[in-house]
Structures are given as structure tokens and as C-alpha cells.
PDB file of C-alpha atoms in Angstrom:
ATOM      1  CA  MET A 196       0.000   0.000   0.000  1.00  0.00           C
ATOM      2  CA  SER A 197       1.372   3.435  -0.928  1.00  0.00           C
ATOM      3  CA  SER A 198       2.099   6.049   1.733  1.00  0.00           C
ATOM      4  CA  PRO A 199      -0.299   9.011   1.980  1.00  0.00           C
ATOM      5  CA  THR A 200       0.720  12.190   0.189  1.00  0.00           C
ATOM      6  CA  PRO A 201       1.891  15.125   2.380  1.00  0.00           C
ATOM      7  CA  ARG A 202      -1.388  16.950   1.659  1.00  0.00           C
ATOM      8  CA  ALA A 203      -3.433  13.877   2.660  1.00  0.00           C
ATOM      9  CA  ALA A 204      -1.374  13.425   5.829  1.00  0.00           C
ATOM     10  CA  LYS A 205      -2.010  17.051   6.810  1.00  0.00           C
ATOM     11  CA  THR A 206      -5.721  16.575   6.186  1.00  0.00           C
ATOM     12  CA  VAL A 207      -5.828  13.517   8.452  1.00  0.00           C
ATOM     13  CA  LEU A 208      -3.850  15.300  11.165  1.00  0.00           C
ATOM     14  CA  ALA A 209      -6.153  18.312  11.017  1.00  0.00           C
ATOM     15  CA  ALA A 210      -9.179  16.067  11.374  1.00  0.00           C
ATOM     16  CA  VAL A 211      -7.671  14.343  14.418  1.00  0.00           C
ATOM     17  CA  LEU A 212      -6.820  17.651  16.102  1.00  0.00           C
ATOM     18  CA  THR A 213     -10.263  19.069  15.379  1.00  0.00           C
ATOM     19  CA  ALA A 214     -11.953  16.001  16.871  1.00  0.00           C
ATOM     20  CA  ALA A 215      -9.742  16.255  19.953  1.00  0.00           C
ATOM     21  CA  ALA A 216     -10.567  19.946  20.361  1.00  0.00           C
ATOM     22  CA  LEU A 217     -14.281  19.251  20.137  1.00  0.00           C
ATOM     23  CA  THR A 218     -14.267  16.384  22.616  1.00  0.00           C
ATOM     24  CA  ALA A 219     -11.869  17.930  25.153  1.00  0.00           C
ATOM     25  CA  PRO A 220     -14.427  20.330  26.710  1.00  0.00           C
ATOM     26  CA  GLN A 221     -16.930  17.487  26.961  1.00  0.00           C
ATOM     27  CA  ALA A 222     -14.297  15.351  28.683  1.00  0.00           C
ATOM     28  CA  VAL A 223     -13.516  18.165  31.124  1.00  0.00           C
ATOM     29  CA  GLN A 224     -17.225  18.665  31.862  1.00  0.00           C
ATOM     30  CA  SER A 225     -17.688  14.930  32.408  1.00  0.00           C
ATOM     31  CA  ALA A 226     -14.698  14.836  34.750  1.00  0.00           C
ATOM     32  CA  GLN A 227     -16.034  17.809  36.719  1.00  0.00           C
ATOM     33  CA  ALA A 228     -19.471  16.203  36.986  1.00  0.00           C
ATOM     34  CA  ALA A 229     -17.870  13.013  38.228  1.00  0.00           C
ATOM     35  CA  ASP A 230     -15.862  14.979  40.804  1.00  0.00           C
ATOM     36  CA  ASN A 231     -18.981  16.685  42.150  1.00  0.00           C
ATOM     37  CA  PRO A 232     -22.335  15.031  41.436  1.00  0.00           C
ATOM     38  CA  TYR A 233     -24.153  17.840  43.299  1.00  0.00           C
ATOM     39  CA  GLU A 234     -23.441  20.688  40.872  1.00  0.00           C
ATOM     40  CA  ARG A 235     -26.699  22.125  39.588  1.00  0.00           C
ATOM     41  CA  GLY A 236     -27.085  24.691  36.844  1.00  0.00           C
ATOM     42  CA  PRO A 237     -24.601  26.451  34.567  1.00  0.00           C
ATOM     43  CA  ALA A 238     -21.318  28.017  35.647  1.00  0.00           C
ATOM     44  CA  PRO A 239     -22.079  31.124  37.738  1.00  0.00           C
ATOM     45  CA  THR A 240     -21.296  34.733  36.906  1.00  0.00           C
ATOM     46  CA  GLN A 241     -21.747  37.989  38.799  1.00  0.00           C
ATOM     47  CA  GLN A 242     -24.819  38.558  36.654  1.00  0.00           C
ATOM     48  CA  SER A 243     -26.316  35.145  37.407  1.00  0.00           C
ATOM     49  CA  ILE A 244     -26.034  35.445  41.198  1.00  0.00           C
ATOM     50  CA  GLU A 245     -27.395  38.992  41.149  1.00  0.00           C
ATOM     51  CA  ALA A 246     -30.350  38.127  38.924  1.00  0.00           C
ATOM     52  CA  ALA A 247     -33.855  38.173  40.351  1.00  0.00           C
ATOM     53  CA  ARG A 248     -34.313  34.606  39.060  1.00  0.00           C
ATOM     54  CA  GLY A 249     -31.898  31.769  38.407  1.00  0.00           C
ATOM     55  CA  PRO A 250     -31.906  29.114  35.668  1.00  0.00           C
ATOM     56  CA  PHE A 251     -34.518  26.786  37.211  1.00  0.00           C
ATOM     57  CA  ALA A 252     -38.264  27.178  36.724  1.00  0.00           C
ATOM     58  CA  THR A 253     -40.023  26.928  40.086  1.00  0.00           C
ATOM     59  CA  ALA A 254     -43.374  26.151  41.639  1.00  0.00           C
ATOM     60  CA  GLN A 255     -44.686  26.491  45.175  1.00  0.00           C
ATOM     61  CA  THR A 256     -47.048  24.677  47.492  1.00  0.00           C
ATOM     62  CA  SER A 257     -48.661  25.763  50.748  1.00  0.00           C
ATOM     63  CA  VAL A 258     -48.401  23.637  53.878  1.00  0.00           C
ATOM     64  CA  PRO A 259     -51.142  24.390  56.441  1.00  0.00           C
ATOM     65  CA  ALA A 260     -50.317  24.283  60.122  1.00  0.00           C
ATOM     66  CA  SER A 261     -52.973  21.594  60.558  1.00  0.00           C
ATOM     67  CA  ALA A 262     -50.994  19.228  58.315  1.00  0.00           C
ATOM     68  CA  VAL A 263     -47.771  19.295  60.351  1.00  0.00           C
ATOM     69  CA  SER A 264     -46.483  19.125  63.898  1.00  0.00           C
ATOM     70  CA  GLY A 265     -43.625  20.923  65.591  1.00  0.00           C
ATOM     71  CA  PHE A 266     -43.919  24.144  63.584  1.00  0.00           C
ATOM     72  CA  GLY A 267     -46.597  26.339  62.030  1.00  0.00           C
ATOM     73  CA  GLY A 268     -46.667  25.252  58.407  1.00  0.00           C
ATOM     74  CA  GLY A 269     -45.404  27.430  55.576  1.00  0.00           C
ATOM     75  CA  THR A 270     -44.668  27.510  51.858  1.00  0.00           C
ATOM     76  CA  ILE A 271     -42.356  25.233  49.872  1.00  0.00           C
ATOM     77  CA  TYR A 272     -40.664  26.616  46.747  1.00  0.00           C
ATOM     78  CA  TYR A 273     -38.964  24.080  44.489  1.00  0.00           C
ATOM     79  CA  PRO A 274     -37.454  23.575  41.024  1.00  0.00           C
ATOM     80  CA  THR A 275     -39.980  21.940  38.705  1.00  0.00           C
ATOM     81  CA  SER A 276     -37.441  19.736  36.902  1.00  0.00           C
ATOM     82  CA  THR A 277     -35.241  17.065  38.443  1.00  0.00           C
ATOM     83  CA  ALA A 278     -33.439  16.333  35.187  1.00  0.00           C
ATOM     84  CA  GLU A 279     -30.136  17.228  36.870  1.00  0.00           C
ATOM     85  CA  GLY A 280     -30.931  15.223  40.006  1.00  0.00           C
ATOM     86  CA  THR A 281     -32.200  15.953  43.492  1.00  0.00           C
ATOM     87  CA  PHE A 282     -31.632  19.218  45.341  1.00  0.00           C
ATOM     88  CA  GLY A 283     -30.438  20.437  48.709  1.00  0.00           C
ATOM     89  CA  ALA A 284     -33.107  21.984  50.946  1.00  0.00           C
ATOM     90  CA  VAL A 285     -33.192  24.978  53.289  1.00  0.00           C
ATOM     91  CA  ALA A 286     -35.698  25.885  56.006  1.00  0.00           C
ATOM     92  CA  VAL A 287     -36.126  29.628  56.650  1.00  0.00           C
ATOM     93  CA  ALA A 288     -37.531  31.073  59.895  1.00  0.00           C
ATOM     94  CA  PRO A 289     -38.976  34.569  60.437  1.00  0.00           C
ATOM     95  CA  GLY A 290     -38.189  36.925  63.302  1.00  0.00           C
ATOM     96  CA  PHE A 291     -40.009  37.879  66.490  1.00  0.00           C
ATOM     97  CA  THR A 292     -43.701  38.757  65.878  1.00  0.00           C
ATOM     98  CA  ALA A 293     -43.311  38.094  62.121  1.00  0.00           C
ATOM     99  CA  ASP A 294     -44.598  35.296  59.915  1.00  0.00           C
ATOM    100  CA  GLN A 295     -43.394  33.627  56.740  1.00  0.00           C
ATOM    101  CA  SER A 296     -44.533  36.528  54.565  1.00  0.00           C
ATOM    102  CA  SER A 297     -41.537  38.527  55.826  1.00  0.00           C
ATOM    103  CA  MET A 298     -39.233  35.902  54.281  1.00  0.00           C
ATOM    104  CA  ALA A 299     -41.263  35.108  51.175  1.00  0.00           C
ATOM    105  CA  TRP A 300     -38.864  36.742  48.710  1.00  0.00           C
ATOM    106  CA  TYR A 301     -36.183  34.148  49.495  1.00  0.00           C
ATOM    107  CA  GLY A 302     -38.419  31.332  48.230  1.00  0.00           C
ATOM    108  CA  PRO A 303     -38.491  31.819  44.454  1.00  0.00           C
ATOM    109  CA  ARG A 304     -35.138  33.602  44.325  1.00  0.00           C
ATOM    110  CA  LEU A 305     -33.175  30.796  45.982  1.00  0.00           C
ATOM    111  CA  ALA A 306     -35.267  27.930  44.575  1.00  0.00           C
ATOM    112  CA  SER A 307     -34.611  29.172  41.046  1.00  0.00           C
ATOM    113  CA  GLN A 308     -30.898  28.687  41.707  1.00  0.00           C
ATOM    114  CA  GLY A 309     -31.431  24.988  42.444  1.00  0.00           C
ATOM    115  CA  PHE A 310     -32.684  24.493  46.021  1.00  0.00           C
ATOM    116  CA  VAL A 311     -35.888  23.471  47.755  1.00  0.00           C
ATOM    117  CA  ILE A 312     -36.751  26.375  50.073  1.00  0.00           C
ATOM    118  CA  PHE A 313     -39.248  26.159  52.943  1.00  0.00           C
ATOM    119  CA  THR A 314     -40.311  29.469  54.506  1.00  0.00           C
ATOM    120  CA  ILE A 315     -42.061  28.591  57.736  1.00  0.00           C
ATOM    121  CA  ASN A 316     -44.451  30.031  60.252  1.00  0.00           C
ATOM    122  CA  THR A 317     -43.604  29.461  63.884  1.00  0.00           C
ATOM    123  CA  LEU A 318     -46.012  28.041  66.436  1.00  0.00           C
ATOM    124  CA  SER A 319     -46.215  31.457  68.054  1.00  0.00           C
ATOM    125  CA  ARG A 320     -45.029  34.830  66.793  1.00  0.00           C
ATOM    126  CA  TYR A 321     -43.318  35.236  70.178  1.00  0.00           C
ATOM    127  CA  ASP A 322     -41.249  32.035  70.144  1.00  0.00           C
ATOM    128  CA  GLN A 323     -37.667  32.477  71.335  1.00  0.00           C
ATOM    129  CA  PRO A 324     -34.568  31.360  69.378  1.00  0.00           C
ATOM    130  CA  ASP A 325     -34.311  27.950  71.049  1.00  0.00           C
ATOM    131  CA  SER A 326     -37.897  27.170  70.048  1.00  0.00           C
ATOM    132  CA  ARG A 327     -37.298  28.454  66.527  1.00  0.00           C
ATOM    133  CA  ALA A 328     -34.273  26.162  66.289  1.00  0.00           C
ATOM    134  CA  ARG A 329     -36.418  23.139  67.094  1.00  0.00           C
ATOM    135  CA  GLN A 330     -39.042  24.280  64.610  1.00  0.00           C
ATOM    136  CA  LEU A 331     -36.455  24.635  61.847  1.00  0.00           C
ATOM    137  CA  GLY A 332     -35.446  21.039  62.564  1.00  0.00           C
ATOM    138  CA  ALA A 333     -39.066  19.889  62.501  1.00  0.00           C
ATOM    139  CA  ALA A 334     -39.559  21.651  59.169  1.00  0.00           C
ATOM    140  CA  LEU A 335     -36.543  19.902  57.655  1.00  0.00           C
ATOM    141  CA  ASP A 336     -37.818  16.566  58.943  1.00  0.00           C
ATOM    142  CA  TYR A 337     -41.197  17.210  57.343  1.00  0.00           C
ATOM    143  CA  LEU A 338     -39.578  18.252  54.064  1.00  0.00           C
ATOM    144  CA  THR A 339     -37.465  15.134  53.764  1.00  0.00           C
ATOM    145  CA  ARG A 340     -39.852  12.542  55.227  1.00  0.00           C
ATOM    146  CA  SER A 341     -43.450  13.557  54.575  1.00  0.00           C
ATOM    147  CA  SER A 342     -43.759  16.444  52.134  1.00  0.00           C
ATOM    148  CA  GLY A 343     -44.982  16.092  48.580  1.00  0.00           C
ATOM    149  CA  VAL A 344     -41.550  17.200  47.320  1.00  0.00           C
ATOM    150  CA  ARG A 345     -39.488  14.773  49.388  1.00  0.00           C
ATOM    151  CA  SER A 346     -38.455  12.800  46.296  1.00  0.00           C
ATOM    152  CA  ARG A 347     -36.821  15.967  44.943  1.00  0.00           C
ATOM    153  CA  ILE A 348     -34.610  16.414  48.006  1.00  0.00           C
ATOM    154  CA  ASP A 349     -31.262  14.950  48.996  1.00  0.00           C
ATOM    155  CA  ALA A 350     -31.752  14.574  52.754  1.00  0.00           C
ATOM    156  CA  THR A 351     -27.991  14.661  53.348  1.00  0.00           C
ATOM    157  CA  ARG A 352     -27.710  18.223  52.009  1.00  0.00           C
ATOM    158  CA  LEU A 353     -29.707  20.536  54.253  1.00  0.00           C
ATOM    159  CA  GLY A 354     -29.370  24.048  55.610  1.00  0.00           C
ATOM    160  CA  VAL A 355     -31.111  26.682  57.729  1.00  0.00           C
ATOM    161  CA  MET A 356     -31.653  30.428  57.507  1.00  0.00           C
ATOM    162  CA  GLY A 357     -33.515  32.858  59.701  1.00  0.00           C
ATOM    163  CA  HIS A 358     -34.040  36.515  60.533  1.00  0.00           C
ATOM    164  CA  SER A 359     -33.570  38.110  63.957  1.00  0.00           C
ATOM    165  CA  MET A 360     -34.740  35.519  66.520  1.00  0.00           C
ATOM    166  CA  GLY A 361     -35.018  33.180  63.545  1.00  0.00           C
ATOM    167  CA  GLY A 362     -31.346  33.941  62.919  1.00  0.00           C
ATOM    168  CA  GLY A 363     -30.543  33.054  66.513  1.00  0.00           C
ATOM    169  CA  GLY A 364     -32.630  29.947  65.920  1.00  0.00           C
ATOM    170  CA  SER A 365     -30.542  29.018  62.890  1.00  0.00           C
ATOM    171  CA  LEU A 366     -27.368  29.266  64.993  1.00  0.00           C
ATOM    172  CA  GLU A 367     -28.899  27.095  67.718  1.00  0.00           C
ATOM    173  CA  ALA A 368     -30.150  24.636  65.101  1.00  0.00           C
ATOM    174  CA  SER A 369     -26.551  24.356  63.863  1.00  0.00           C
ATOM    175  CA  GLU A 370     -25.488  23.389  67.372  1.00  0.00           C
ATOM    176  CA  ASP A 371     -28.285  20.831  67.613  1.00  0.00           C
ATOM    177  CA  ARG A 372     -27.706  19.380  64.128  1.00  0.00           C
ATOM    178  CA  PRO A 373     -24.005  19.389  63.274  1.00  0.00           C
ATOM    179  CA  GLN A 374     -24.806  17.330  60.162  1.00  0.00           C
ATOM    180  CA  LEU A 375     -26.299  20.420  58.492  1.00  0.00           C
ATOM    181  CA  GLN A 376     -24.335  21.663  55.519  1.00  0.00           C
ATOM    182  CA  ALA A 377     -24.905  25.420  55.843  1.00  0.00           C
ATOM    183  CA  ALA A 378     -26.453  28.132  58.007  1.00  0.00           C
ATOM    184  CA  ILE A 379     -27.153  31.805  57.252  1.00  0.00           C
ATOM    185  CA  PRO A 380     -28.331  33.858  60.258  1.00  0.00           C
ATOM    186  CA  LEU A 381     -29.701  37.222  59.076  1.00  0.00           C
ATOM    187  CA  THR A 382     -29.311  40.148  61.507  1.00  0.00           C
ATOM    188  CA  PRO A 383     -29.484  37.495  64.237  1.00  0.00           C
ATOM    189  CA  TRP A 384     -30.694  38.133  67.783  1.00  0.00           C
ATOM    190  CA  ASP A 385     -30.083  35.802  70.710  1.00  0.00           C
ATOM    191  CA  THR A 386     -29.380  36.026  74.435  1.00  0.00           C
ATOM    192  CA  GLN A 387     -26.875  33.215  73.949  1.00  0.00           C
ATOM    193  CA  LYS A 388     -23.570  34.701  72.828  1.00  0.00           C
ATOM    194  CA  ASN A 389     -21.252  31.704  72.633  1.00  0.00           C
ATOM    195  CA  PHE A 390     -21.542  29.403  69.631  1.00  0.00           C
ATOM    196  CA  SER A 391     -18.198  27.671  70.003  1.00  0.00           C
ATOM    197  CA  ASP A 392     -19.862  24.304  69.382  1.00  0.00           C
ATOM    198  CA  VAL A 393     -20.949  25.277  65.874  1.00  0.00           C
ATOM    199  CA  ARG A 394     -19.177  23.310  63.138  1.00  0.00           C
ATOM    200  CA  VAL A 395     -21.712  23.952  60.367  1.00  0.00           C
ATOM    201  CA  PRO A 396     -20.405  26.334  57.663  1.00  0.00           C
ATOM    202  CA  THR A 397     -22.022  29.614  58.732  1.00  0.00           C
ATOM    203  CA  MET A 398     -22.348  33.016  57.072  1.00  0.00           C
ATOM    204  CA  ILE A 399     -23.661  35.661  59.463  1.00  0.00           C
ATOM    205  CA  ILE A 400     -25.178  38.724  57.795  1.00  0.00           C
ATOM    206  CA  GLY A 401     -25.333  41.761  60.069  1.00  0.00           C
ATOM    207  CA  ALA A 402     -26.575  45.311  59.486  1.00  0.00           C
ATOM    208  CA  GLN A 403     -24.337  48.285  60.267  1.00  0.00           C
ATOM    209  CA  SER A 404     -27.136  50.449  61.679  1.00  0.00           C
ATOM    210  CA  ASP A 405     -29.114  47.695  63.418  1.00  0.00           C
ATOM    211  CA  ALA A 406     -30.651  49.177  66.581  1.00  0.00           C
ATOM    212  CA  VAL A 407     -32.588  46.022  67.546  1.00  0.00           C
ATOM    213  CA  ALA A 408     -29.711  43.529  67.383  1.00  0.00           C
ATOM    214  CA  PRO A 409     -26.625  45.767  67.270  1.00  0.00           C
ATOM    215  CA  VAL A 410     -23.777  43.976  65.536  1.00  0.00           C
ATOM    216  CA  SER A 411     -21.450  44.794  68.453  1.00  0.00           C
ATOM    217  CA  SER A 412     -23.540  42.688  70.827  1.00  0.00           C
ATOM    218  CA  HIS A 413     -25.038  40.120  68.471  1.00  0.00           C
ATOM    219  CA  ALA A 414     -23.731  39.347  64.977  1.00  0.00           C
ATOM    220  CA  GLU A 415     -20.057  40.117  65.660  1.00  0.00           C
ATOM    221  CA  PRO A 416     -19.671  38.184  68.931  1.00  0.00           C
ATOM    222  CA  PHE A 417     -21.665  35.312  67.420  1.00  0.00           C
ATOM    223  CA  TYR A 418     -19.200  35.190  64.527  1.00  0.00           C
ATOM    224  CA  GLU A 419     -16.130  35.477  66.747  1.00  0.00           C
ATOM    225  CA  SER A 420     -17.349  32.667  69.028  1.00  0.00           C
ATOM    226  CA  ILE A 421     -17.503  30.160  66.159  1.00  0.00           C
ATOM    227  CA  PRO A 422     -14.118  28.381  65.993  1.00  0.00           C
ATOM    228  CA  ALA A 423     -11.633  29.691  63.441  1.00  0.00           C
ATOM    229  CA  SER A 424     -11.249  26.107  62.247  1.00  0.00           C
ATOM    230  CA  SER A 425     -14.837  26.187  60.995  1.00  0.00           C
ATOM    231  CA  GLU A 426     -15.933  27.595  57.673  1.00  0.00           C
ATOM    232  CA  LYS A 427     -17.451  30.945  58.550  1.00  0.00           C
ATOM    233  CA  ALA A 428     -17.993  34.424  57.182  1.00  0.00           C
ATOM    234  CA  TYR A 429     -19.325  37.731  58.478  1.00  0.00           C
ATOM    235  CA  LEU A 430     -20.923  40.166  56.047  1.00  0.00           C
ATOM    236  CA  GLU A 431     -22.135  43.546  57.285  1.00  0.00           C
ATOM    237  CA  LEU A 432     -24.649  45.513  55.208  1.00  0.00           C
ATOM    238  CA  ALA A 433     -23.567  49.145  54.938  1.00  0.00           C
ATOM    239  CA  GLY A 434     -26.027  51.607  56.490  1.00  0.00           C
ATOM    240  CA  ALA A 435     -28.722  48.957  56.832  1.00  0.00           C
ATOM    241  CA  GLY A 436     -31.119  48.387  59.710  1.00  0.00           C
ATOM    242  CA  HIS A 437     -32.525  45.339  61.436  1.00  0.00           C
ATOM    243  CA  THR A 438     -35.313  44.682  58.933  1.00  0.00           C
ATOM    244  CA  ALA A 439     -33.087  44.793  55.827  1.00  0.00           C
ATOM    245  CA  PRO A 440     -33.447  40.995  55.323  1.00  0.00           C
ATOM    246  CA  ASN A 441     -37.242  41.347  55.049  1.00  0.00           C
ATOM    247  CA  SER A 442     -37.102  42.998  51.628  1.00  0.00           C
ATOM    248  CA  SER A 443     -35.570  41.806  48.381  1.00  0.00           C
ATOM    249  CA  ASN A 444     -31.865  42.592  48.633  1.00  0.00           C
ATOM    250  CA  THR A 445     -29.328  41.776  45.935  1.00  0.00           C
ATOM    251  CA  THR A 446     -26.341  41.722  48.308  1.00  0.00           C
ATOM    252  CA  ILE A 447     -28.036  39.282  50.675  1.00  0.00           C
ATOM    253  CA  ALA A 448     -29.195  37.150  47.760  1.00  0.00           C
ATOM    254  CA  LYS A 449     -25.909  36.888  45.869  1.00  0.00           C
ATOM    255  CA  TYR A 450     -23.825  35.911  48.896  1.00  0.00           C
ATOM    256  CA  SER A 451     -26.513  33.610  50.312  1.00  0.00           C
ATOM    257  CA  ILE A 452     -26.662  31.844  46.954  1.00  0.00           C
ATOM    258  CA  SER A 453     -22.876  31.561  46.860  1.00  0.00           C
ATOM    259  CA  TRP A 454     -22.692  30.211  50.424  1.00  0.00           C
ATOM    260  CA  LEU A 455     -25.466  27.664  49.929  1.00  0.00           C
ATOM    261  CA  LYS A 456     -24.038  26.545  46.595  1.00  0.00           C
ATOM    262  CA  ARG A 457     -20.555  26.189  48.035  1.00  0.00           C
ATOM    263  CA  TYR A 458     -21.491  24.229  51.126  1.00  0.00           C
ATOM    264  CA  ILE A 459     -24.777  22.455  50.394  1.00  0.00           C
ATOM    265  CA  ASP A 460     -23.839  21.590  46.809  1.00  0.00           C
ATOM    266  CA  ASN A 461     -20.066  21.480  47.400  1.00  0.00           C
ATOM    267  CA  ASP A 462     -19.829  23.620  44.262  1.00  0.00           C
ATOM    268  CA  THR A 463     -16.358  25.151  44.146  1.00  0.00           C
ATOM    269  CA  ARG A 464     -17.366  27.293  41.166  1.00  0.00           C
ATOM    270  CA  TYR A 465     -18.755  29.719  43.763  1.00  0.00           C
ATOM    271  CA  ASP A 466     -15.489  30.130  45.705  1.00  0.00           C
ATOM    272  CA  GLN A 467     -14.665  33.152  43.553  1.00  0.00           C
ATOM    273  CA  PHE A 468     -17.499  35.164  45.121  1.00  0.00           C
ATOM    274  CA  LEU A 469     -16.543  34.391  48.729  1.00  0.00           C
ATOM    275  CA  CYS A 470     -12.773  34.594  48.882  1.00  0.00           C
ATOM    276  CA  PRO A 471     -10.911  36.892  48.634  1.00  0.00           C
ATOM    277  CA  ALA A 472     -13.277  39.162  50.521  1.00  0.00           C
ATOM    278  CA  PRO A 473     -15.815  40.872  48.275  1.00  0.00           C
ATOM    279  CA  ARG A 474     -15.656  44.660  48.008  1.00  0.00           C
ATOM    280  CA  ALA A 475     -18.801  46.650  47.374  1.00  0.00           C
ATOM    281  CA  SER A 476     -20.381  49.899  48.502  1.00  0.00           C
ATOM    282  CA  THR A 477     -23.216  47.869  50.037  1.00  0.00           C
ATOM    283  CA  ILE A 478     -20.797  46.010  52.355  1.00  0.00           C
ATOM    284  CA  SER A 479     -19.296  47.884  55.321  1.00  0.00           C
ATOM    285  CA  GLU A 480     -17.292  44.930  56.591  1.00  0.00           C
ATOM    286  CA  TYR A 481     -16.482  41.386  55.549  1.00  0.00           C
ATOM    287  CA  ARG A 482     -14.520  38.772  57.453  1.00  0.00           C
ATOM    288  CA  ASP A 483     -14.025  35.092  56.790  1.00  0.00           C
ATOM    289  CA  THR A 484     -11.704  32.175  57.335  1.00  0.00           C
ATOM    290  CA  CYS A 485     -11.207  31.725  53.584  1.00  0.00           C
ATOM    291  CA  PRO A 486     -10.974  27.946  54.041  1.00  0.00           C
ATOM    292  CA  ASN A 487     -11.018  27.284  50.313  1.00  0.00           C
ATOM    293  CA  SER A 488      -8.375  29.757  49.202  1.00  0.00           C
TER     294      SER A 488
END
């Protein structure tokens, strides 16, 4: 058999290189998926984590208090498609005298990024943080064991959030349930000041001008009491007051999304938004342990 001409050889080589170039990105994507089976959604950008809605279409369902025990019912927001697999889930508690409506904006915004979000009512509007902690746990148990969306949830990837006394409740829930993957207390209030037993990755969001739970006596000492060996961050909203978490807030959303993605989904694509410390006019202070740098 005769040898190929130089032109034919170049043609074959070009075809081989082109095929390799086309398949290489697919191979990299497959390897990344194999490394982390919990990644959900496309690679993030500043625009995607600031957007009012993420890549997942969502639906919601109401849960009446009469249908549950241990907490006051609420609303579940969830991605409508499970084509990429199951999702992590987060229970969200309101503050003193408030109900789930004060936290409703978190539902569709976070669910559309690839989470099941449960904004809950408490048994009483006056429940203290320790009670709210137990109710967050009861809500997670209901989500994963009894709810109509339980088949959409990976029960090993759970988190808690809460505002004010609900934020104190999320810290106490992290003490009670060290198997949680993430916690985000929002302008938290609690008479307990030492959370040295917390090992759950925790981002505390304080407000610079908070007169109800001043950061100097609440958010900051809470953060400092969590061991430096734990994954933790402290974000302070510039000029904001205690009720800042009750209204749609891009800064809260983008860093909550990044924290939940990083620790519930183990998605290292979100490291870039958490460390080094973000700089923005809406943030008066940011501290963290930068465990992934």
C-alpha cells in the first residue's frame, strides 16, 4: 500500500486535532461532573447570582399548620425539573412577631438557583430562638420525610436560615444538628452569645445600623465565638437596619446563593465570590476564614 501524500497526511492530522478539540471540553465537563455530582445549573457569573431569578423554573405549594407538627406550616418553593438530580433543601424562619410573609422573597429567588426552600411560620409569633431552632429542625424533617416534594430532596444536604430571633434559631439549630451543611443567620438576635460548638459552615449577615440587634452585641460576637477552624464568614450591610433581610436585597441574595451553593452543593465554582473578601459599597465589613483559598 502506498504512503499518503503530504497533503493527505495534513488533512488527516487536522481532522484528528479538530476532533480532539471538540471532545476535550466534553471530557472536562464529564470529569467535573464526576468529581462533584451535586453541581446544579450552569457556571455562575456575577450577573447570574445577582439576577432576580436563576436558571430553574419553580413552583410552590402551601403547607397548612394543621398538616404538620412541631412548627406552624409554611410555603415550599422548588425547582420543577429534576433532570439534573435531586436538590439540597433549606428551612427559613422569620423573626419575632413576624410570619413567613416577611421571608417570602427568598423562596423563588433561591429555589430558582437549584434548592428546595421552605419558609415557615412558627407556632407562636413570640417564640424564642431555642424554640425556633427546634421548629427549623421539625420543618426539615417534614420536608425530607413527609412532604410532597421529598423525592426531589437529597436529605444529606440541608441548611437553615432565619431573621432576627429566627437567625438566633438558625445558629442554635446548627449546634443541635451538626450534620447540616450550611447556616445563614440574618441580623441574628439571641441572648446566647457563645456558639463555640458550631461546626456547620455559617455566614452571618449583620446590618451596620441595626438598633434592635446591634452587631457589636449580636452578629459580631456570634461570629467570633464560632471556631476559626470552621468555615465561617461575616458580612455587614452598609447603612442597613434590622429589617433589611425582610425585603428583596441583591447583596443578601448573591452571597446567600454563593454560600449555599458552596457548602450544600459542594460547588467550588462559587469560591470566587466568597474569597478573597468581596468589596462593594453595600458592604461595610467582611470577614471570613477563607478555608477554600
